[in-house]
Amino acid sequence: MQIKQSVRKRRMVRVSLIGLTVLLTLSFMQVSLAANGERKVVPGGVIPELTVLSLTPGYSPERFEMTRRLEEIWEKEIGLKINRVIMDYNALMDRALGPAHDFDMLILHWGATAVRTDPDVFIYQFHHSSMDRPFAYNVVGYHNPEFDKIAEKTRLYYDLEERRKWVWKAQEMLYEEQPRTPFIFDEVLFCWNSDRWADPNNYHKDIGMGVAGFWFQWGAVPKTKDNILKLAYPRPLRTLNPLFATQKFDLQVIRNIYDSLMRVGPDGKVRMWAAEDVKRINDTTLEVVLRNDLKFHDGKPLTVEDVKFTFDFMKKWGALNYYSALKEVESVEIVGDRKLRINLKRPFAPIYVTVFAQMPILPKHIWTEVEKKWDDPKNYPNEHPIGSGPYKWEYWEKGSEFMVKRFEEHFNPAKPGGLLYLIYGSTDAMVGAVEAKEADAVIMYIQPFQFERTTALPYISGEPLQLHGFYDLWYNCRRPPMSDKAFRNAIARTIPAEQFIKDIFKGYGKHESTVIGSANKFWHNPNLPPIPFDLGEAKRILKEAGYTWNDEGRLCYPQS
């Protein structure tokens, strides 16, 4: 499919600016990493300059502005010296998640994806010490044996009330320890062209990211002969390899191309997909029955052999997004033409959401060949993916656009004829594309002023959704002073969350301080109040912990 030449040129200019930002950022990273040795604590000495990473204002204006304001507070009120490093998204994630974990603090936003409705992600995967690995979710490097035991308990109980008891305990400990500080659960703002697309089933309210989630992209109904849903996409694809992908935008595309045994529905409840039935035989044994009408995009049938291969292959090669969950799987047996038995090492309650509803089913005949040719299949680019999902791969013009088309032989075909992802360099550019009718929807959250301006147009619809995603401040707990619980608790009280909601989010947000917000009502611990902005209390906590200030007002480590 071709797009207008003028549109392509405008987008290419925007994308070229992304490339320039990445180049400059990588140059800075080399200097920073070369100079950044192990930080030594001098008792009573001045805390050295702290590196705070920030996204560019074009990509995330709200995170850029919040980080800028916090830098002012920390320098003027707390006596810290801040080196704020402004980075492209991919470069920032590589620097923070990669082996070096080269940062002191940063603000990130966790989108309200479907898998995150289960508490396992925000409790175990974010904070268990075993998840402190490159490109895994314990990016803050939190290690606490007592917490690990509680997090492990949250996985053991299929009884919801018993499991919730441990999930609440885990939230209490994180609230006390503050390895990260959640501070705003935003109202998610999306928009789409409702002149071209109907949404009779309200899939735009999908708890797994609204119009950016699977259900809208699968179920929006075209109103015109042009049945290609054009999506304004924020950045170039990073990877289409299901073993390597961890970032939400890549995973969104992968889940359109590949089927999973189940899916999390727009209501947040798991439902059957490639599986016809899933039964729990006992606490460590589950039985899966496949549908009888599954087919890969190259025409070959999808069978129990492919499902067993996927479990074994993903586990063998340490698939990044599924590593934690697959550790709980002892073995997978084929027990019938369409039947498999999943044997667990111990009870594992999150398996329905974290594995069955998320892990893509790989074609064995493709990936056995990949394994022969690649020392580590995670490095395979998978530039022409073959799955069995409702969309099949069409083309990829790197840095500009990519497209998937409806797989007509799918057991549950999508309503759009295809999805065309158009890459833009900023949220302003993406919103402008929807306003100009170049794109049909923006698949990331937009700013309040953009939402109000755009939805005032007669051909654009949208509404705010209070979901379970949040903004949080990361502390690199591997480094002093962030390794000190008292320091983290003090910094948590320097965040003017209510003012941010008023000034930056124009009221579209809620101040909460737990990793599981009130929108996820069943799992949310309501006994933990929002941490208030209180500079006096922040300084009191620091003084009580032994921190002092020198004559220049710089914060100093405790004497012992």
Coordinates of C-alpha atoms in Angstrom, one line a residue:
M1 CA 0.0 0.0 0.0
Q2 CA 1.3 3.5 -0.9
I3 CA 0.6 6.7 1.0
K4 CA 0.7 10.2 -0.4
Q5 CA 4.2 11.4 -1.2
S6 CA 3.8 14.7 0.8
V7 CA 2.7 12.8 3.9
R8 CA 5.7 10.4 3.5
K9 CA 8.1 13.3 3.2
R10 CA 6.8 15.0 6.3
R11 CA 7.0 11.8 8.3
M12 CA 10.5 11.0 7.0
V13 CA 11.7 14.4 8.3
R14 CA 10.2 13.6 11.7
V15 CA 11.8 10.1 11.7
S16 CA 15.2 11.5 10.7
L17 CA 15.1 13.7 13.8
I18 CA 14.5 10.6 15.9
G19 CA 17.6 9.1 14.3
L20 CA 19.7 12.2 15.1
T21 CA 18.5 12.1 18.7
V22 CA 19.5 8.4 19.0
L23 CA 23.0 9.2 17.5
L24 CA 23.6 12.1 19.9
T25 CA 22.3 10.0 22.8
L26 CA 24.6 7.0 22.0
S27 CA 27.6 9.3 21.8
F28 CA 26.8 10.7 25.3
M29 CA 26.3 7.1 26.6
Q30 CA 29.8 6.1 25.6
V31 CA 31.3 9.0 27.6
S32 CA 29.0 8.4 30.6
L33 CA 29.6 4.7 30.8
A34 CA 33.3 5.1 30.4
A35 CA 33.4 7.6 33.3
N36 CA 30.9 5.9 35.5
G37 CA 32.7 3.5 37.8
E38 CA 31.6 2.0 41.0
R39 CA 30.3 4.7 43.3
K40 CA 32.1 4.8 46.7
V41 CA 30.5 6.2 49.8
V42 CA 32.7 8.6 51.9
P43 CA 31.1 8.8 55.3
G44 CA 30.0 12.4 55.8
G45 CA 31.0 13.2 52.3
V46 CA 29.0 15.1 49.7
I47 CA 26.6 13.0 47.7
P48 CA 28.0 13.1 44.1
E49 CA 26.1 14.3 41.1
L50 CA 23.2 12.0 40.4
T51 CA 22.2 11.0 36.8
V52 CA 18.5 11.4 36.1
L53 CA 17.3 10.1 32.7
S54 CA 14.5 11.9 30.9
L55 CA 12.7 11.3 27.7
T56 CA 12.6 14.0 25.0
P57 CA 9.8 16.6 25.2
G58 CA 8.6 15.5 21.7
Y59 CA 8.1 11.8 22.7
S60 CA 6.8 12.4 26.3
P61 CA 6.2 16.0 27.2
E62 CA 4.6 15.2 30.5
R63 CA 7.6 13.0 31.7
F64 CA 10.0 15.7 30.4
E65 CA 8.2 18.4 32.4
M66 CA 7.8 16.4 35.6
T67 CA 11.5 15.4 35.5
R68 CA 12.5 19.1 35.0
R69 CA 10.4 20.2 38.0
L70 CA 11.8 17.5 40.2
E71 CA 15.3 18.5 39.3
E72 CA 14.6 22.0 40.5
I73 CA 13.1 20.7 43.8
W74 CA 16.0 18.3 44.4
E75 CA 18.6 20.9 43.8
K76 CA 17.0 23.8 45.6
E77 CA 15.3 22.1 48.5
I78 CA 17.2 18.9 49.1
G79 CA 20.7 19.9 48.2
L80 CA 21.3 17.3 45.4
K81 CA 23.3 18.0 42.3
I82 CA 21.4 16.5 39.3
N83 CA 22.7 15.6 35.8
R84 CA 19.5 15.4 33.7
V85 CA 20.2 13.4 30.6
I86 CA 17.5 13.8 27.8
M87 CA 17.2 10.7 25.7
D88 CA 15.3 8.9 22.9
Y89 CA 13.0 6.2 24.2
N90 CA 14.9 3.2 22.8
A91 CA 18.3 4.5 24.0
L92 CA 16.9 5.3 27.4
M93 CA 15.4 1.8 27.8
D94 CA 18.7 0.2 26.6
R95 CA 20.6 2.3 29.1
A96 CA 18.3 1.6 32.1
L97 CA 17.3 -2.0 31.3
G98 CA 20.6 -3.2 29.8
P99 CA 23.5 -4.8 31.7
A100 CA 25.0 -1.5 32.9
H101 CA 21.7 -0.2 34.5
D102 CA 23.4 3.2 34.1
F103 CA 21.1 5.6 35.9
D104 CA 20.3 6.9 39.4
M105 CA 16.6 7.9 39.0
L106 CA 14.1 8.3 36.2
I107 CA 10.3 8.6 35.7
L108 CA 8.7 5.9 33.6
H109 CA 5.1 5.2 32.6
W110 CA 3.7 1.7 32.8
G111 CA 0.8 1.3 30.4
A112 CA -2.4 -0.5 31.3
T113 CA -1.7 -3.6 29.3
A114 CA -3.9 -6.7 29.7
V115 CA -1.2 -8.9 31.3
R116 CA -0.8 -6.2 34.0
T117 CA -4.3 -6.8 35.3
D118 CA -2.8 -9.8 37.1
P119 CA -0.8 -8.7 40.2
D120 CA 2.2 -11.0 39.2
V121 CA 3.7 -8.4 37.0
F122 CA 3.8 -5.5 39.4
I123 CA 4.6 -7.7 42.4
Y124 CA 6.8 -10.6 41.5
Q125 CA 8.3 -9.6 38.1
F126 CA 9.0 -6.0 39.1
H127 CA 10.5 -6.8 42.5
H128 CA 11.6 -10.4 43.1
S129 CA 15.4 -10.6 43.3
S130 CA 15.5 -13.3 40.6
M131 CA 14.2 -10.8 38.1
D132 CA 17.2 -8.5 38.5
R133 CA 18.7 -9.4 35.1
P134 CA 19.4 -7.4 31.9
F135 CA 16.1 -6.5 30.1
A136 CA 14.0 -8.1 32.9
Y137 CA 11.5 -6.1 34.9
N138 CA 13.4 -5.6 38.2
V139 CA 15.2 -2.7 36.7
V140 CA 15.5 -1.0 40.1
G141 CA 17.7 -3.8 41.4
Y142 CA 15.5 -4.4 44.6
H143 CA 16.7 -7.3 46.7
N144 CA 14.9 -8.3 49.9
P145 CA 14.7 -12.0 51.0
E146 CA 11.7 -11.3 53.1
F147 CA 9.8 -9.7 50.2
D148 CA 10.9 -12.6 47.9
K149 CA 9.1 -15.0 50.2
I150 CA 5.9 -12.9 50.1
A151 CA 6.1 -12.5 46.3
E152 CA 6.4 -16.3 45.9
K153 CA 3.3 -16.8 48.1
T154 CA 1.3 -14.5 45.7
R155 CA 1.9 -17.2 43.0
L156 CA 0.8 -20.2 45.0
Y157 CA -2.9 -19.8 45.6
Y158 CA -5.7 -20.4 43.1
D159 CA -8.2 -19.3 45.7
L160 CA -8.6 -15.6 45.0
E161 CA -9.2 -14.5 48.6
E162 CA -6.1 -16.3 49.9
R163 CA -4.0 -15.0 47.0
R164 CA -5.2 -11.4 47.6
K165 CA -4.1 -11.6 51.2
W166 CA -0.5 -12.1 50.1
V167 CA -0.8 -9.5 47.3
W168 CA -1.9 -7.0 49.9
K169 CA 1.1 -7.9 52.1
A170 CA 3.4 -7.4 49.2
Q171 CA 2.0 -4.0 48.5
E172 CA 2.5 -3.0 52.2
M173 CA 6.1 -4.0 52.1
L174 CA 6.8 -2.1 48.8
Y175 CA 5.0 0.9 50.3
E176 CA 7.3 0.9 53.3
E177 CA 10.5 0.1 51.3
Q178 CA 9.9 2.4 48.3
P179 CA 12.1 0.7 45.7
R180 CA 10.0 2.7 43.3
T181 CA 7.4 5.4 44.0
P182 CA 4.2 5.2 42.0
F183 CA 2.6 8.7 42.1
I184 CA 0.0 9.2 39.3
F185 CA -2.5 6.7 37.9
D186 CA -3.4 8.6 34.8
E187 CA -6.7 8.7 33.0
V188 CA -5.8 7.3 29.6
L189 CA -6.7 9.6 26.7
F190 CA -7.1 8.1 23.2
C191 CA -8.8 9.3 20.0
W192 CA -9.9 7.8 16.7
N193 CA -11.6 8.8 13.5
S194 CA -15.2 7.7 14.1
D195 CA -16.3 8.8 10.7
R196 CA -14.3 6.0 9.2
W197 CA -14.6 3.4 12.1
A198 CA -17.4 2.2 14.2
D199 CA -16.9 0.6 17.6
P200 CA -20.2 -1.1 18.4
N201 CA -18.7 -3.3 21.1
N202 CA -16.9 -0.5 22.9
Y203 CA -13.5 -2.0 22.4
H204 CA -12.0 1.4 22.9
K205 CA -12.7 0.8 26.6
D206 CA -10.5 -2.3 26.5
I207 CA -8.8 -2.6 29.9
G208 CA -5.7 -3.6 28.0
M209 CA -4.9 -0.1 26.6
G210 CA -8.1 1.1 24.8
V211 CA -7.6 1.7 21.1
A212 CA -4.0 0.8 21.5
G213 CA -5.0 -2.7 22.6
F214 CA -5.7 -5.9 20.7
W215 CA -9.5 -5.8 20.7
F216 CA -10.1 -2.4 19.0
Q217 CA -7.5 -3.2 16.3
W218 CA -9.2 -6.6 15.8
G219 CA -12.8 -5.5 16.1
A220 CA -13.2 -1.9 14.8
V221 CA -15.8 -1.9 11.9
P222 CA -14.9 0.0 8.8
K223 CA -17.6 2.5 7.6
T224 CA -16.0 3.1 4.2
K225 CA -14.6 1.0 1.3
D226 CA -11.1 1.8 2.6
N227 CA -10.9 -1.0 5.3
I228 CA -7.3 -0.4 6.3
L229 CA -7.0 0.9 9.9
K230 CA -4.1 3.5 9.8
L231 CA -2.4 3.7 13.2
A232 CA -0.1 6.6 14.2
Y233 CA 2.8 4.8 15.8
P234 CA 5.3 6.6 18.1
R235 CA 8.7 5.0 17.1
P236 CA 10.3 2.5 14.8
L237 CA 9.9 -1.2 15.6
R238 CA 12.6 -2.5 17.9
T239 CA 12.0 -6.3 17.2
L240 CA 9.5 -8.8 16.0
N241 CA 11.2 -11.7 17.7
P242 CA 8.9 -13.1 20.3
L243 CA 11.8 -14.4 22.4
F244 CA 13.5 -10.9 22.6
A245 CA 10.5 -8.5 22.7
T246 CA 9.7 -6.9 26.0
Q247 CA 8.4 -3.4 25.1
K248 CA 4.7 -2.9 24.8
F249 CA 4.6 -1.5 21.3
D250 CA 6.6 -4.4 19.9
L251 CA 4.4 -6.9 21.8
Q252 CA 1.2 -5.3 20.5
V253 CA 2.3 -6.0 16.9
I254 CA 3.5 -9.5 17.8
R255 CA 0.1 -10.4 19.4
N256 CA -1.7 -9.4 16.2
I257 CA 0.5 -11.7 14.2
Y258 CA 0.6 -14.7 16.6
D259 CA -2.1 -16.5 18.4
S260 CA -2.0 -17.5 22.1
L261 CA -3.9 -20.2 23.9
M262 CA -6.1 -17.6 25.6
R263 CA -6.5 -13.8 25.5
V264 CA -7.4 -11.3 28.2
G265 CA -10.8 -9.9 27.1
P266 CA -11.6 -6.2 27.0
D267 CA -13.3 -6.7 30.4
G268 CA -10.0 -8.0 31.9
K269 CA -11.1 -11.6 32.2
V270 CA -9.3 -14.4 30.4
R271 CA -11.2 -16.1 27.6
M272 CA -10.5 -19.0 25.2
W273 CA -8.7 -18.3 22.0
A274 CA -6.5 -21.0 20.3
A275 CA -7.5 -23.3 23.1
E276 CA -11.0 -24.7 23.1
D277 CA -10.8 -25.6 26.7
V278 CA -8.4 -25.4 29.7
K279 CA -9.0 -27.5 32.8
R280 CA -7.1 -27.6 36.1
I281 CA -6.7 -31.3 37.0
N282 CA -5.0 -30.5 40.3
D283 CA -2.8 -27.7 41.7
T284 CA 0.2 -28.7 39.5
T285 CA -1.5 -30.1 36.4
L286 CA -3.5 -28.4 33.7
E287 CA -5.0 -29.9 30.6
V288 CA -5.3 -27.9 27.4
V289 CA -7.5 -28.8 24.4
L290 CA -6.8 -27.0 21.1
R291 CA -9.3 -25.9 18.5
N292 CA -9.4 -28.1 15.4
D293 CA -9.3 -25.2 12.9
L294 CA -5.9 -23.6 13.5
K295 CA -3.6 -22.7 10.7
F296 CA -0.3 -20.8 10.2
H297 CA -0.1 -18.0 7.6
D298 CA 2.0 -20.3 5.3
G299 CA -0.9 -22.8 5.2
K300 CA 0.6 -25.4 7.5
P301 CA -1.7 -26.6 10.4
L302 CA -1.1 -25.5 13.9
T303 CA -1.0 -28.6 16.1
V304 CA -0.2 -29.7 19.7
E305 CA 3.4 -30.3 18.4
D306 CA 3.7 -26.6 17.8
V307 CA 2.4 -25.7 21.3
K308 CA 4.7 -28.2 23.1
F309 CA 7.6 -26.9 21.0
T310 CA 6.8 -23.3 21.9
F311 CA 6.8 -24.1 25.7
D312 CA 10.1 -26.0 25.4
F313 CA 11.8 -23.6 23.0
M314 CA 10.8 -20.4 24.9
K315 CA 12.0 -22.0 28.2
K316 CA 15.3 -23.3 26.7
W317 CA 16.3 -20.0 25.2
G318 CA 15.1 -17.8 28.1
A319 CA 12.5 -15.8 26.3
L320 CA 12.7 -12.4 28.0
N321 CA 9.0 -11.7 28.5
Y322 CA 8.1 -15.2 29.7
Y323 CA 11.2 -16.2 31.6
S324 CA 9.8 -15.8 35.0
A325 CA 6.6 -17.7 34.3
L326 CA 8.1 -20.5 32.4
K327 CA 10.4 -21.3 35.2
E328 CA 7.3 -22.7 37.0
V329 CA 6.6 -25.2 34.2
E330 CA 8.2 -28.7 34.8
S331 CA 7.1 -30.3 31.5
V332 CA 4.6 -30.3 28.7
E333 CA 3.2 -33.6 27.4
I334 CA 1.1 -34.4 24.3
V335 CA -1.7 -36.7 25.5
G336 CA -4.0 -36.6 22.5
D337 CA -4.5 -35.3 18.9
R338 CA -5.6 -31.9 20.3
K339 CA -4.7 -32.3 24.0
L340 CA -1.7 -31.3 26.1
R341 CA -0.9 -31.6 29.8
I342 CA 1.0 -28.8 31.5
N343 CA 2.9 -30.1 34.5
L344 CA 4.0 -27.4 37.0
K345 CA 6.8 -27.5 39.6
R346 CA 4.4 -26.0 42.2
P347 CA 1.0 -24.3 42.1
F348 CA 1.2 -21.2 39.8
A349 CA -1.9 -19.1 39.8
P350 CA -0.8 -16.4 37.3
I351 CA -0.3 -19.0 34.5
Y352 CA -3.6 -18.2 32.8
V353 CA -2.7 -14.5 32.2
T354 CA 1.1 -14.5 32.1
V355 CA 1.5 -17.6 29.9
F356 CA -1.7 -18.9 28.3
A357 CA -3.0 -15.4 27.4
Q358 CA 0.3 -13.9 26.4
M359 CA 2.8 -16.3 25.0
P360 CA 2.7 -16.5 21.2
I361 CA 2.5 -20.0 19.6
L362 CA 5.5 -20.5 17.3
P363 CA 5.5 -22.6 14.2
K364 CA 7.9 -25.5 14.9
H365 CA 8.9 -25.9 11.3
I366 CA 10.2 -22.3 11.2
W367 CA 11.9 -22.0 14.5
T368 CA 13.7 -25.4 14.4
E369 CA 15.5 -24.0 11.3
V370 CA 16.3 -20.7 13.1
E371 CA 17.8 -22.7 16.0
K372 CA 20.1 -24.5 13.5
K373 CA 21.4 -21.2 12.1
W374 CA 21.6 -18.9 15.1
D375 CA 23.7 -19.5 18.2
D376 CA 21.0 -17.7 20.2
P377 CA 17.5 -17.5 18.5
K378 CA 16.8 -14.3 20.5
N379 CA 19.2 -12.6 18.1
Y380 CA 17.1 -13.7 15.0
P381 CA 15.6 -10.5 13.5
N382 CA 12.4 -12.3 12.4
E383 CA 11.8 -9.6 9.8
H384 CA 9.1 -11.7 8.0
P385 CA 7.2 -13.3 10.8
I386 CA 4.9 -16.2 10.2
G387 CA 2.3 -16.8 12.9
S388 CA -1.3 -18.0 13.0
G389 CA -2.9 -14.8 14.3
P390 CA -5.7 -12.7 12.8
Y391 CA -3.2 -10.6 10.9
K392 CA -0.3 -11.7 8.7
W393 CA 2.8 -9.8 7.8
E394 CA 2.8 -7.7 4.7
Y395 CA 5.8 -5.4 4.6
W396 CA 8.2 -3.3 6.6
E397 CA 9.8 0.0 5.4
K398 CA 12.2 0.5 8.3
G399 CA 11.9 3.8 10.0
S400 CA 8.8 4.8 8.0
E401 CA 5.9 2.3 8.1
F402 CA 4.9 -1.3 8.3
M403 CA 1.7 -3.2 7.6
V404 CA -0.2 -6.4 8.4
K405 CA -3.2 -7.7 6.5
R406 CA -6.2 -9.7 7.6
F407 CA -5.6 -13.5 7.6
E408 CA -8.8 -14.6 5.9
E409 CA -8.4 -18.2 7.1
H410 CA -8.3 -17.3 10.7
F411 CA -10.9 -19.0 12.9
N412 CA -12.0 -15.5 14.1
P413 CA -11.1 -13.1 11.4
A414 CA -10.5 -9.4 12.2
K415 CA -12.9 -6.7 11.0
P416 CA -10.4 -4.4 9.4
G417 CA -8.8 -5.5 6.2
G418 CA -5.3 -4.7 7.6
L419 CA -3.4 -2.4 9.9
L420 CA -1.0 0.2 8.6
Y421 CA 1.4 1.5 11.2
L422 CA 2.7 5.0 10.3
I423 CA 5.7 6.1 12.3
Y424 CA 5.9 9.6 13.6
G425 CA 8.5 11.4 15.7
S426 CA 6.3 12.9 18.4
T427 CA 2.9 12.9 20.0
D428 CA 2.2 16.2 18.4
A429 CA 2.9 14.7 15.0
M430 CA 0.7 11.7 15.7
V431 CA -2.2 13.8 16.9
G432 CA -1.8 16.1 13.9
A433 CA -2.0 13.1 11.6
V434 CA -5.3 12.1 13.0
E435 CA -6.6 15.6 12.8
A436 CA -5.5 15.8 9.2
K437 CA -7.1 12.4 8.4
E438 CA -3.7 10.9 7.5
A439 CA -4.1 8.4 10.4
D440 CA -7.2 6.9 12.0
A441 CA -6.0 6.5 15.6
V442 CA -3.1 7.3 17.9
I443 CA -1.9 4.2 19.7
M444 CA -0.3 5.8 22.7
Y445 CA -1.7 8.1 25.3
I446 CA -2.0 11.8 24.3
Q447 CA -1.9 15.0 26.3
P448 CA -5.0 16.6 27.8
F449 CA -4.8 19.7 25.6
Q450 CA -4.4 17.4 22.5
F451 CA -7.3 15.3 23.6
E452 CA -9.7 18.3 24.2
R453 CA -8.7 19.9 20.9
T454 CA -8.9 16.8 18.9
T455 CA -12.2 15.4 20.2
A456 CA -13.8 18.8 19.6
L457 CA -13.6 17.9 15.9
P458 CA -16.8 16.3 14.6
Y459 CA -15.1 13.3 13.0
I460 CA -13.0 12.3 16.0
S461 CA -14.2 10.4 19.1
G462 CA -12.5 9.6 22.4
E463 CA -13.1 9.5 26.1
P464 CA -10.9 9.3 29.2
L465 CA -10.4 5.9 30.9
Q466 CA -9.2 5.4 34.4
L467 CA -7.1 2.3 34.0
H468 CA -4.3 0.5 36.0
G469 CA -1.3 2.1 34.4
F470 CA 0.9 4.6 36.3
Y471 CA 3.8 6.9 36.4
D472 CA 6.5 6.0 38.9
L473 CA 9.9 7.2 40.0
W474 CA 12.6 4.6 39.7
Y475 CA 15.5 4.4 42.1
N476 CA 18.6 2.4 41.2
C477 CA 18.8 0.5 44.4
R478 CA 22.2 -0.9 43.5
R479 CA 23.8 2.5 44.0
P480 CA 24.0 4.8 47.1
P481 CA 22.2 6.8 48.2
M482 CA 19.3 5.1 46.4
S483 CA 20.2 1.9 48.1
D484 CA 19.1 3.5 51.4
K485 CA 15.4 3.0 52.3
A486 CA 15.4 6.3 54.2
F487 CA 16.7 8.3 51.2
R488 CA 14.0 6.7 49.0
N489 CA 11.3 7.5 51.4
A490 CA 12.5 11.1 51.7
I491 CA 12.5 11.6 47.9
A492 CA 9.0 10.0 47.7
R493 CA 7.8 13.1 49.7
T494 CA 9.4 15.5 47.2
I495 CA 7.0 14.6 44.4
P496 CA 4.2 17.2 44.0
A497 CA 1.8 14.7 42.4
E498 CA -1.3 16.7 43.0
Q499 CA 0.2 19.8 41.4
F500 CA 1.4 17.7 38.4
I501 CA -2.2 16.4 38.0
K502 CA -3.5 19.9 38.0
D503 CA -0.9 21.6 35.9
I504 CA 0.4 19.0 33.5
F505 CA -2.5 16.5 33.3
K506 CA -5.3 19.1 33.6
G507 CA -7.1 17.0 36.1
Y508 CA -6.9 13.7 34.2
G509 CA -5.3 11.5 36.8
K510 CA -5.4 10.2 40.3
H511 CA -2.7 10.4 43.0
E512 CA -2.0 6.9 44.4
S513 CA 1.2 5.4 45.8
T514 CA 0.8 1.6 45.4
V515 CA 1.9 -0.5 42.4
I516 CA -1.6 -1.8 42.0
G517 CA -4.1 1.1 41.7
S518 CA -7.7 1.4 42.7
A519 CA -8.8 0.8 39.1
N520 CA -7.7 -2.8 39.6
K521 CA -10.2 -2.9 42.5
F522 CA -9.9 -6.5 43.6
W523 CA -6.1 -6.6 44.0
H524 CA -5.6 -3.0 45.2
N525 CA -4.8 -2.5 48.9
P526 CA -7.0 0.3 50.0
N527 CA -5.2 0.8 53.3
L528 CA -2.2 2.6 51.9
P529 CA -2.9 6.3 51.4
P530 CA -1.2 8.5 48.8
I531 CA 2.2 9.7 50.0
P532 CA 1.9 13.5 50.4
F533 CA 4.2 16.2 49.0
D534 CA 5.9 17.3 52.2
L535 CA 9.4 18.8 52.0
G536 CA 9.6 19.3 55.7
E537 CA 8.9 15.6 56.3
A538 CA 11.5 14.7 53.6
K539 CA 14.2 16.6 55.4
R540 CA 13.2 15.2 58.8
I541 CA 13.5 11.6 57.4
L542 CA 17.0 12.5 56.0
K543 CA 18.2 14.1 59.3
E544 CA 16.9 11.1 61.3
A545 CA 18.8 8.8 59.1
G546 CA 22.0 10.7 59.7
Y547 CA 22.2 12.8 56.5
T548 CA 23.6 16.4 56.9
W549 CA 24.1 19.5 54.7
N550 CA 27.4 21.3 54.2
D551 CA 28.0 25.0 54.2
E552 CA 27.0 25.2 50.5
G553 CA 23.7 23.4 51.2
R554 CA 24.8 20.1 49.5
L555 CA 23.4 16.9 51.0
C556 CA 26.0 14.7 52.6
Y557 CA 26.0 11.0 53.5
P558 CA 25.6 9.9 57.1
Q559 CA 28.9 9.6 59.1
S560 CA 28.4 5.8 59.4

